[in-house]
Amino acid sequence: MGDNRFLPRDVATTGAERREGWFVGSIDQGTTSTRFLIFNGAGEPVASHQMGFDNKHAHSGWHEHDALELLQTVETCIEKAVEQFVADGHDVSRIRSVGITNQRETLVLWDKNTGEPLHNAVVWPDTRTASMVRELKTWPGADKVQELCGLPLSTYPSSVKLVWLLRHDKAVKQAYDEGRLVFGTVDSWLIFRLNGGNDCADGPIHVTDATNASRTMFMNLRTLQYDDTLLSFFKLDRAKIILPKIVPSSHATEFGALARGPLKGVSIAGCLGDQSSALVGQCGFKPGQAKNTYGTGCFLLYNVGTEPVISKNGLLATVAYDFGKGQKPVYALEGSIAVGGSGITFLQNNLGIVSSPKEVDSVARTVPDNGGVYFVTAFSGLFAPYWIDDAKGTMFGITAHSQKGHFARATLEATCHQTAAILDAMATDSGHALESLAVDGGLSNSDLCMQTQADISGIPVDRPFMRETTALGAAVAAGLATGVWESLDDLREVNREGRTVFEPQIGKDERRRLRAKWEQAVEMCRGWIREDLDGPSS
């Protein structure tokens, strides 16, 4: 399992001195790129490397990755980041452990005998299963699935991707029938191969953590174990498929150690799905704390404490993190917004209102308010908490006096209104009053957007100076397992310096008026898609 890279005897091993002397690596494997970052004990990145890779779209709605290419980018990023780390005068022996954070729901299948992929990884946004999902919703027991696993039947989870491949790919079906089909999400695949695959001295390491397992629809949200009822619903025979062992998100030995490269022998000691990792990186450890990652879309996670909450308002229930050591797992409610930063890209590429995303603030500030313009950015319908699939992007309130600045503001406000609606649903479902919203991701760089978010939500918006929070979360999980930090109390000051807090600057009446007008716009965009007028393929 590796030597856990204990430090030389001359390195201090108490309190702040220990944290100052040790470092933690973080593999951040995302949908469009892979990164490896090295953090110090204060949670500051000191070295990093990033690589893109091919996103494959062989057919409409298909989205795949080459699983071996994902592995290769991880190993290259580790190598290059360590080169930088050493060039800056650091000692590799002081890298205590490595954590992994990854795109969730993406499915990787490989052969038990060869350790080689049986198919391209099927990526989380892939929608080839849409018609099959409609079928699954008619199966006996479909109404009980979400209560057990926290997720509704949709195209996202790994389960429906697996069922589709069993129906349509001969190699996958044959491996299943012969009992050599290995199932995993990206974390499981990377951990298996980084440990040496089938050549690992202690035998193949096939594990996942509860945050990733909770996105498969196979895990019972309360027991954190695979549920026979769920597996039976998907008509899977446990004797024919090899599922990864579910372990805590933070553990010194369960994830093994790197088998080769410049960090050979260093423990892999943390594993978190990317959105959970961002919540941990934001130190969202108390019920009522929430984070929003403003990327292409937006993902909100809301800490609800040690009991899962099954949403009655269109949200997902998931595991926030499980740090083991006798502690109860912590759960979250999750909501997503389809259009975040991609709305700014639309302003740039489709309307020419800004020449780069960085310009959106300056253009928006050319006017004092939205001028009555509301932009419902339902390019592919609306996600949580509305779940309107017959809407299209719609602008309301345009007059002869509407200017570029009004459209820019309306685009920013669309993301903020949807975020506020999700936060309201989360507070209603959980019963926890919302304290503040921690933010990260590209669009969080917009001061105007973050101030607007505070105004519309009526709560402080807390933006860290160091915004690599997703990678930091995985490092935290690994560091907690290997003594870099002893407890969550040690993390109170991590990434606290230089934070910007945006306080609400409008009153309740104005906030209520703005929210009501947005909700009016949402209601008016319903029903735009009509098969009798548009045809079934619109």
XYZ file of C-alpha atoms in Angstrom:
538
model
C 0.000 0.000 0.000
C 3.013 2.332 0.050
C 4.964 3.914 2.860
C 2.648 6.923 3.392
C 5.743 9.110 2.918
C 6.535 9.806 6.538
C 8.679 12.872 6.894
C 12.328 12.947 7.887
C 12.938 13.047 11.620
C 14.146 16.654 11.545
C 10.773 17.952 10.345
C 8.598 19.357 13.119
C 5.528 17.235 13.796
C 3.368 19.418 16.010
C 0.566 21.812 15.138
C 1.282 24.687 12.788
C 4.910 23.620 12.290
C 3.775 20.269 10.922
C 1.238 21.866 8.607
C 3.864 24.273 7.339
C 6.277 21.444 6.571
C 3.911 19.128 4.716
C 2.225 19.283 1.330
C -0.706 17.447 -0.254
C -1.294 16.729 -3.938
C -4.679 16.882 -5.627
C -5.767 15.208 -8.863
C -8.656 17.226 -10.327
C -10.064 15.218 -13.232
C -12.825 17.204 -14.927
C -15.011 17.055 -18.011
C -12.752 19.137 -20.249
C -9.352 19.057 -18.539
C -7.191 17.323 -15.955
C -5.091 19.140 -13.375
C -2.700 18.261 -10.609
C -2.115 20.798 -7.851
C 0.152 20.687 -4.807
C -1.093 22.547 -1.710
C 0.792 23.569 1.397
C -0.565 23.220 4.919
C -2.255 26.612 4.684
C -4.283 25.401 1.716
C -2.330 27.456 -0.806
C -1.406 25.990 -4.223
C 2.355 26.032 -4.758
C 2.581 24.092 -8.046
C 0.168 22.906 -10.729
C -0.171 21.609 -14.262
C -3.227 21.319 -16.500
C -4.006 19.405 -19.716
C -7.006 19.150 -21.983
C -8.131 16.006 -23.775
C -10.507 14.917 -26.512
C -14.254 15.071 -25.928
C -15.857 12.637 -28.356
C -19.306 13.248 -29.848
C -19.814 10.418 -32.334
C -23.576 10.972 -32.568
C -26.073 13.603 -31.501
C -26.397 13.474 -27.704
C -23.354 11.213 -27.266
C -20.453 12.373 -25.088
C -17.479 10.085 -24.474
C -13.885 10.125 -23.247
C -11.020 7.729 -23.867
C -10.469 6.294 -20.372
C -6.796 5.601 -21.101
C -6.322 9.206 -22.215
C -7.784 10.400 -18.909
C -5.238 8.256 -17.087
C -2.405 9.543 -19.268
C -3.289 13.178 -18.600
C -3.348 12.507 -14.856
C 0.113 10.937 -14.912
C 1.537 13.712 -17.089
C 0.051 16.440 -14.896
C 1.581 14.822 -11.798
C 4.961 14.651 -13.494
C 4.926 18.276 -14.694
C 3.597 19.746 -11.432
C 6.224 17.861 -9.417
C 8.918 19.187 -11.758
C 7.736 22.713 -10.978
C 7.542 21.905 -7.248
C 11.146 20.681 -7.206
C 12.372 23.558 -9.392
C 10.948 25.950 -6.807
C 13.158 24.374 -4.165
C 10.724 22.007 -2.465
C 11.444 18.454 -1.367
C 9.234 15.744 -2.892
C 9.473 13.706 0.313
C 7.333 16.341 2.006
C 4.296 15.552 -0.145
C 2.370 13.619 2.448
C -0.469 12.183 0.327
C -2.639 12.725 -2.741
C -6.391 13.251 -3.085
C -8.631 12.736 -6.104
C -11.646 14.750 -7.203
C -13.462 13.899 -10.388
C -16.365 14.390 -12.738
C -19.246 12.397 -11.320
C -21.671 9.937 -12.976
C -19.273 9.321 -15.873
C -19.152 5.566 -16.445
C -16.009 3.491 -17.051
C -16.217 -0.269 -17.715
C -13.206 -2.557 -17.948
C -12.279 -6.205 -18.193
C -11.427 -7.998 -14.949
C -8.826 -10.170 -16.682
C -6.979 -7.551 -18.734
C -7.641 -4.334 -16.816
C -8.385 -2.642 -20.158
C -11.475 -0.521 -20.934
C -14.308 -2.289 -22.741
C -15.802 0.926 -24.093
C -15.137 4.646 -24.072
C -16.118 6.351 -20.832
C -19.700 7.597 -21.158
C -19.686 11.146 -19.777
C -22.268 12.516 -17.349
C -24.092 14.917 -19.776
C -24.541 12.165 -22.410
C -28.239 11.999 -23.379
C -28.397 8.867 -25.558
C -30.435 7.239 -22.773
C -33.323 9.750 -22.928
C -35.860 7.363 -24.445
C -34.729 4.567 -22.133
C -35.271 6.813 -19.096
C -38.890 7.273 -20.170
C -39.161 3.493 -20.319
C -37.538 3.016 -16.904
C -40.073 5.373 -15.342
C -42.810 2.884 -16.282
C -41.086 -0.096 -14.626
C -42.476 -1.509 -11.357
C -40.852 0.191 -8.373
C -39.801 3.312 -10.281
C -41.698 5.478 -7.800
C -39.564 4.176 -4.907
C -36.116 4.663 -6.459
C -35.517 8.271 -5.416
C -36.481 7.583 -1.804
C -33.729 4.950 -1.619
C -30.896 6.639 -3.521
C -31.781 10.357 -3.531
C -31.757 10.685 -7.323
C -34.622 10.739 -9.820
C -34.451 8.658 -12.959
C -32.689 10.785 -15.566
C -29.941 10.580 -18.180
C -27.244 11.648 -15.688
C -26.596 8.707 -13.307
C -24.156 5.908 -14.155
C -26.866 3.255 -13.792
C -28.841 4.136 -16.900
C -25.637 4.432 -18.936
C -24.715 0.893 -17.886
C -28.138 -0.511 -18.799
C -27.899 1.140 -22.229
C -24.453 -0.359 -22.898
C -25.608 -3.805 -21.799
C -28.306 -3.539 -24.439
C -26.232 -2.063 -27.236
C -22.560 -3.101 -26.868
C -21.680 -6.755 -27.472
C -18.303 -6.643 -25.688
C -19.878 -5.158 -22.549
C -22.741 -7.653 -22.587
C -20.384 -10.609 -23.083
C -18.146 -9.481 -20.217
C -21.238 -9.171 -18.015
C -22.504 -12.610 -18.953
C -19.063 -14.104 -18.202
C -18.732 -12.305 -14.842
C -15.687 -10.217 -15.804
C -17.358 -6.795 -16.170
C -15.816 -4.240 -13.815
C -17.944 -1.163 -13.147
C -16.590 2.155 -11.994
C -16.836 5.906 -12.040
C -13.767 7.957 -12.993
C -12.360 7.885 -9.455
C -12.497 4.065 -9.340
C -10.833 3.759 -12.735
C -7.996 6.130 -11.837
C -7.416 4.555 -8.422
C -7.312 1.084 -9.997
C -4.762 2.076 -12.636
C -2.662 4.442 -10.508
C -2.138 1.536 -8.096
C -0.819 -0.566 -10.966
C -4.076 -2.139 -12.126
C -4.030 -5.927 -12.117
C -0.284 -5.830 -11.376
C -0.716 -4.181 -7.968
C 1.317 -6.175 -5.452
C -1.624 -6.372 -3.045
C -4.113 -7.242 -5.780
C -6.307 -4.905 -7.817
C -7.664 -2.004 -5.781
C -11.251 -1.367 -6.774
C -12.848 1.216 -4.491
C -14.958 4.352 -4.580
C -16.147 6.792 -1.953
C -19.717 7.510 -0.919
C -19.956 10.853 -2.749
C -19.268 9.159 -6.082
C -21.253 6.021 -5.271
C -24.251 8.202 -4.462
C -24.334 9.276 -8.134
C -24.713 5.753 -9.515
C -28.274 5.066 -8.222
C -26.988 1.760 -6.857
C -26.159 2.960 -3.324
C -28.652 3.256 -0.489
C -28.324 6.829 0.745
C -28.764 5.818 4.383
C -26.624 2.691 4.634
C -23.925 3.860 2.175
C -23.925 0.351 0.734
C -25.219 -1.126 -2.506
C -28.920 -1.782 -2.310
C -30.354 -5.038 -3.675
C -33.679 -3.354 -4.387
C -31.987 -0.746 -6.569
C -29.830 -3.313 -8.378
C -32.884 -5.497 -8.961
C -34.818 -2.532 -10.338
C -32.153 -2.144 -13.034
C -32.262 -5.949 -13.576
C -28.618 -6.431 -12.619
C -27.184 -9.655 -11.250
C -24.557 -8.878 -8.606
C -22.773 -12.122 -9.438
C -22.071 -10.868 -12.958
C -20.742 -7.365 -12.263
C -17.843 -6.230 -10.093
C -18.773 -3.076 -8.191
C -16.192 -0.985 -6.320
C -16.063 -1.240 -2.549
C -17.550 1.897 -0.947
C -15.160 3.441 1.590
C -14.958 6.799 3.434
C -13.880 9.851 1.443
C -10.822 10.220 3.669
C -8.733 7.135 4.502
C -4.993 6.534 4.815
C -4.868 3.098 3.181
C -8.097 2.108 1.375
C -7.186 3.951 -1.837
C -3.693 2.466 -2.033
C -0.666 4.402 -3.307
C 0.840 5.614 -6.562
C 2.679 2.728 -8.230
C 4.960 4.751 -10.498
C 6.143 8.212 -11.432
C 7.798 10.913 -9.322
C 5.386 10.293 -6.412
C 5.764 6.518 -6.377
C 4.775 5.177 -2.958
C 2.769 8.253 -1.912
C -0.623 7.335 -0.481
C -3.846 8.170 -2.259
C -5.780 9.158 0.856
C -8.789 11.192 -0.255
C -11.539 10.906 -2.844
C -14.526 13.191 -3.466
C -16.821 13.841 -6.405
C -16.155 17.311 -7.758
C -19.157 19.174 -6.339
C -18.729 17.613 -2.898
C -15.048 18.471 -3.098
C -15.855 22.119 -3.763
C -18.103 22.185 -0.671
C -15.276 20.720 1.425
C -12.801 23.158 -0.152
C -15.099 25.984 0.931
C -15.138 24.487 4.463
C -18.918 24.125 4.280
C -18.981 21.819 7.286
C -22.093 23.144 9.072
C -25.767 22.580 8.198
C -27.105 25.665 6.458
C -23.874 26.381 4.596
C -24.038 26.285 0.813
C -21.705 26.704 -2.121
C -22.345 27.538 -5.749
C -19.802 26.774 -8.457
C -20.386 29.182 -11.336
C -19.000 27.329 -14.322
C -20.532 26.742 -17.740
C -23.584 25.858 -15.697
C -23.936 26.169 -11.941
C -23.940 23.506 -9.246
C -25.243 24.277 -5.767
C -24.640 22.045 -2.754
C -26.317 22.732 0.567
C -25.157 21.014 3.768
C -28.177 19.461 5.519
C -26.295 17.620 8.261
C -26.085 13.949 9.177
C -29.543 12.858 8.000
C -30.414 12.742 4.293
C -33.244 14.952 3.078
C -35.312 13.691 0.133
C -36.443 16.789 -1.724
C -40.061 17.670 -2.344
C -38.977 20.664 -4.425
C -37.132 19.207 -7.386
C -33.657 18.873 -5.844
C -31.287 15.924 -5.559
C -30.170 14.298 -2.314
C -26.535 13.294 -2.193
C -23.624 12.571 0.134
C -21.611 15.703 0.863
C -18.689 13.821 2.426
C -17.882 10.899 4.698
C -14.664 11.380 6.661
C -15.008 8.120 8.591
C -13.206 7.663 11.914
C -16.540 7.059 13.649
C -18.077 10.271 12.337
C -21.466 10.190 10.681
C -21.588 10.955 6.953
C -22.800 14.426 6.014
C -25.478 14.895 3.382
C -26.403 17.662 0.967
C -29.173 18.836 -1.264
C -28.069 19.654 -4.787
C -29.496 21.811 -7.536
C -28.091 22.666 -10.939
C -28.532 25.484 -13.426
C -27.933 24.705 -17.078
C -26.774 28.178 -18.119
C -24.228 30.114 -16.070
C -21.024 31.189 -17.735
C -22.392 29.859 -21.020
C -24.858 32.750 -20.942
C -21.919 35.149 -21.150
C -20.480 33.077 -23.989
C -23.830 33.504 -25.747
C -23.588 37.283 -25.360
C -20.114 37.148 -26.893
C -20.432 34.601 -29.697
C -24.081 34.902 -30.714
C -25.018 38.517 -30.008
C -21.645 40.295 -30.046
C -22.570 42.307 -26.961
C -19.191 41.636 -25.309
C -15.902 40.781 -26.981
C -14.719 38.641 -24.044
C -16.282 37.359 -20.801
C -14.157 39.838 -18.826
C -16.066 42.699 -20.423
C -19.473 41.731 -19.084
C -19.173 43.835 -15.916
C -18.089 46.990 -17.721
C -20.867 46.650 -20.321
C -23.475 45.920 -17.651
C -22.374 48.955 -15.630
C -23.158 51.310 -18.531
C -26.750 51.227 -17.239
C -27.969 51.545 -13.624
C -30.336 48.543 -13.714
C -31.861 46.002 -16.087
C -34.255 48.524 -17.617
C -37.098 46.067 -17.153
C -35.396 43.385 -19.297
C -35.562 39.779 -18.070
C -33.761 36.953 -19.868
C -34.921 33.430 -19.063
C -31.873 31.488 -20.286
C -33.802 28.267 -20.967
C -31.668 27.196 -23.913
C -32.418 23.561 -23.038
C -35.359 24.087 -20.717
C -34.963 25.003 -17.058
C -33.403 22.786 -14.389
C -34.007 22.856 -10.614
C -36.281 23.791 -9.040
C -38.496 24.454 -12.062
C -37.841 21.414 -14.304
C -39.543 22.982 -17.311
C -38.596 21.063 -20.445
C -40.967 22.812 -22.863
C -39.350 26.257 -22.529
C -36.811 27.989 -24.706
C -34.614 30.998 -24.003
C -36.842 34.053 -23.859
C -36.334 37.791 -23.280
C -39.109 39.916 -21.842
C -39.474 43.649 -21.366
C -37.510 44.794 -24.427
C -38.355 48.335 -25.565
C -36.922 50.788 -28.075
C -34.722 52.080 -25.257
C -33.182 48.723 -24.332
C -29.391 48.785 -24.624
C -26.496 46.330 -24.545
C -26.016 46.987 -20.845
C -29.578 45.915 -20.095
C -29.042 42.610 -21.907
C -25.751 42.056 -20.062
C -27.391 42.717 -16.701
C -30.364 40.511 -17.552
C -28.003 37.650 -18.415
C -26.145 37.928 -15.103
C -29.404 38.279 -13.211
C -30.827 35.120 -14.816
C -28.147 33.034 -13.106
C -28.663 34.870 -9.822
C -32.450 34.454 -9.864
C -32.189 30.727 -10.565
C -29.614 30.369 -7.794
C -31.920 32.186 -5.372
C -34.832 29.919 -6.338
C -32.735 26.817 -5.656
C -31.553 28.225 -2.320
C -35.169 28.844 -1.311
C -36.060 25.257 -2.209
C -33.072 23.974 -0.246
C -34.056 25.924 2.852
C -37.654 24.680 2.573
C -36.599 21.043 2.134
C -33.965 21.042 4.863
C -35.545 23.275 7.484
C -32.169 24.995 7.942
C -32.032 28.757 7.603
C -29.436 29.749 5.033
C -26.427 31.531 6.531
C -24.366 32.505 3.515
C -23.385 31.372 0.037
C -19.775 30.455 -0.704
C -18.914 30.859 -4.380
C -16.253 29.783 -6.849
C -15.909 29.172 -10.581
C -15.272 31.521 -13.489
C -18.376 33.704 -13.253
C -17.687 34.356 -9.561
C -14.913 36.685 -10.777
C -17.645 39.167 -11.716
C -18.073 41.593 -8.819
C -21.352 42.800 -10.291
C -22.718 39.266 -10.566
C -21.754 38.439 -6.979
C -23.268 41.682 -5.641
C -26.412 40.974 -7.630
C -26.492 37.468 -6.151
C -26.308 38.884 -2.629
C -29.066 41.398 -3.397
C -31.436 38.887 -4.979
C -30.793 36.128 -2.409
C -30.786 38.419 0.611
C -27.741 36.719 2.148
C -23.986 37.411 2.143
C -22.018 35.964 -0.757
C -18.548 34.835 0.326
C -15.869 34.620 -2.389
C -12.407 33.261 -1.564
C -9.250 34.856 -2.909
C -7.935 31.391 -3.843
C -10.680 29.810 -5.941
C -9.198 26.364 -6.585
C -11.673 25.054 -4.051
C -12.574 21.831 -5.880
C -8.960 20.679 -5.931
C -8.474 21.931 -2.365
C -11.354 19.754 -1.123
C -9.646 16.577 -2.317
C -6.398 17.732 -0.715
C -8.267 18.345 2.552
C -9.718 14.814 2.481
C -6.242 13.342 1.906
C -4.580 15.604 4.455
C -7.096 14.716 7.163
C -6.300 11.025 6.616
C -2.533 11.481 6.832
C -2.081 13.972 9.647
C -1.556 17.208 7.735
C -4.688 18.393 9.513
C -5.899 16.554 12.612
C -9.532 17.683 12.537
C -11.950 20.086 10.892
C -10.982 22.637 13.538
C -7.513 22.797 11.983
C -9.122 23.981 8.746
C -10.753 27.099 10.133
C -8.072 29.381 8.718
C -7.508 27.502 5.450
C -8.203 29.781 2.494
C -9.623 32.504 4.733
C -7.252 35.330 3.839
C -8.333 37.803 1.201
C -11.946 36.648 0.981
C -14.504 39.138 -0.307
C -17.967 39.200 1.246
C -20.763 40.829 -0.742
C -23.534 42.001 1.586
C -27.098 42.614 0.335
C -27.587 46.273 -0.545
C -31.299 46.402 -1.371
C -34.337 46.165 0.885
C -36.865 43.363 1.220
C -39.543 45.126 -0.825
C -37.230 45.705 -3.787
C -35.954 42.131 -3.544
C -39.520 40.808 -3.493
C -40.420 42.907 -6.545
C -37.409 41.689 -8.557
C -38.022 38.055 -7.636
C -41.725 38.290 -8.504
C -40.934 39.765 -11.909
C -38.484 36.944 -12.606
C -41.060 34.333 -11.628
C -43.530 36.026 -13.970
C -41.015 35.682 -16.795
C -40.498 31.995 -15.968
C -44.226 31.336 -16.075
C -44.545 33.141 -19.406
C -41.802 31.054 -21.046
C -43.612 27.774 -20.337
C -45.053 25.826 -23.218
C -43.072 27.405 -26.039
C -42.264 23.951 -27.435
C -45.440 22.416 -28.843
C -45.313 19.243 -30.881
C -48.430 20.244 -32.822
C -46.536 23.289 -34.126
C -42.862 22.403 -33.886
C -42.798 18.676 -34.512
C -41.328 16.123 -32.103
C -37.682 16.943 -32.859
C -37.729 20.615 -31.821
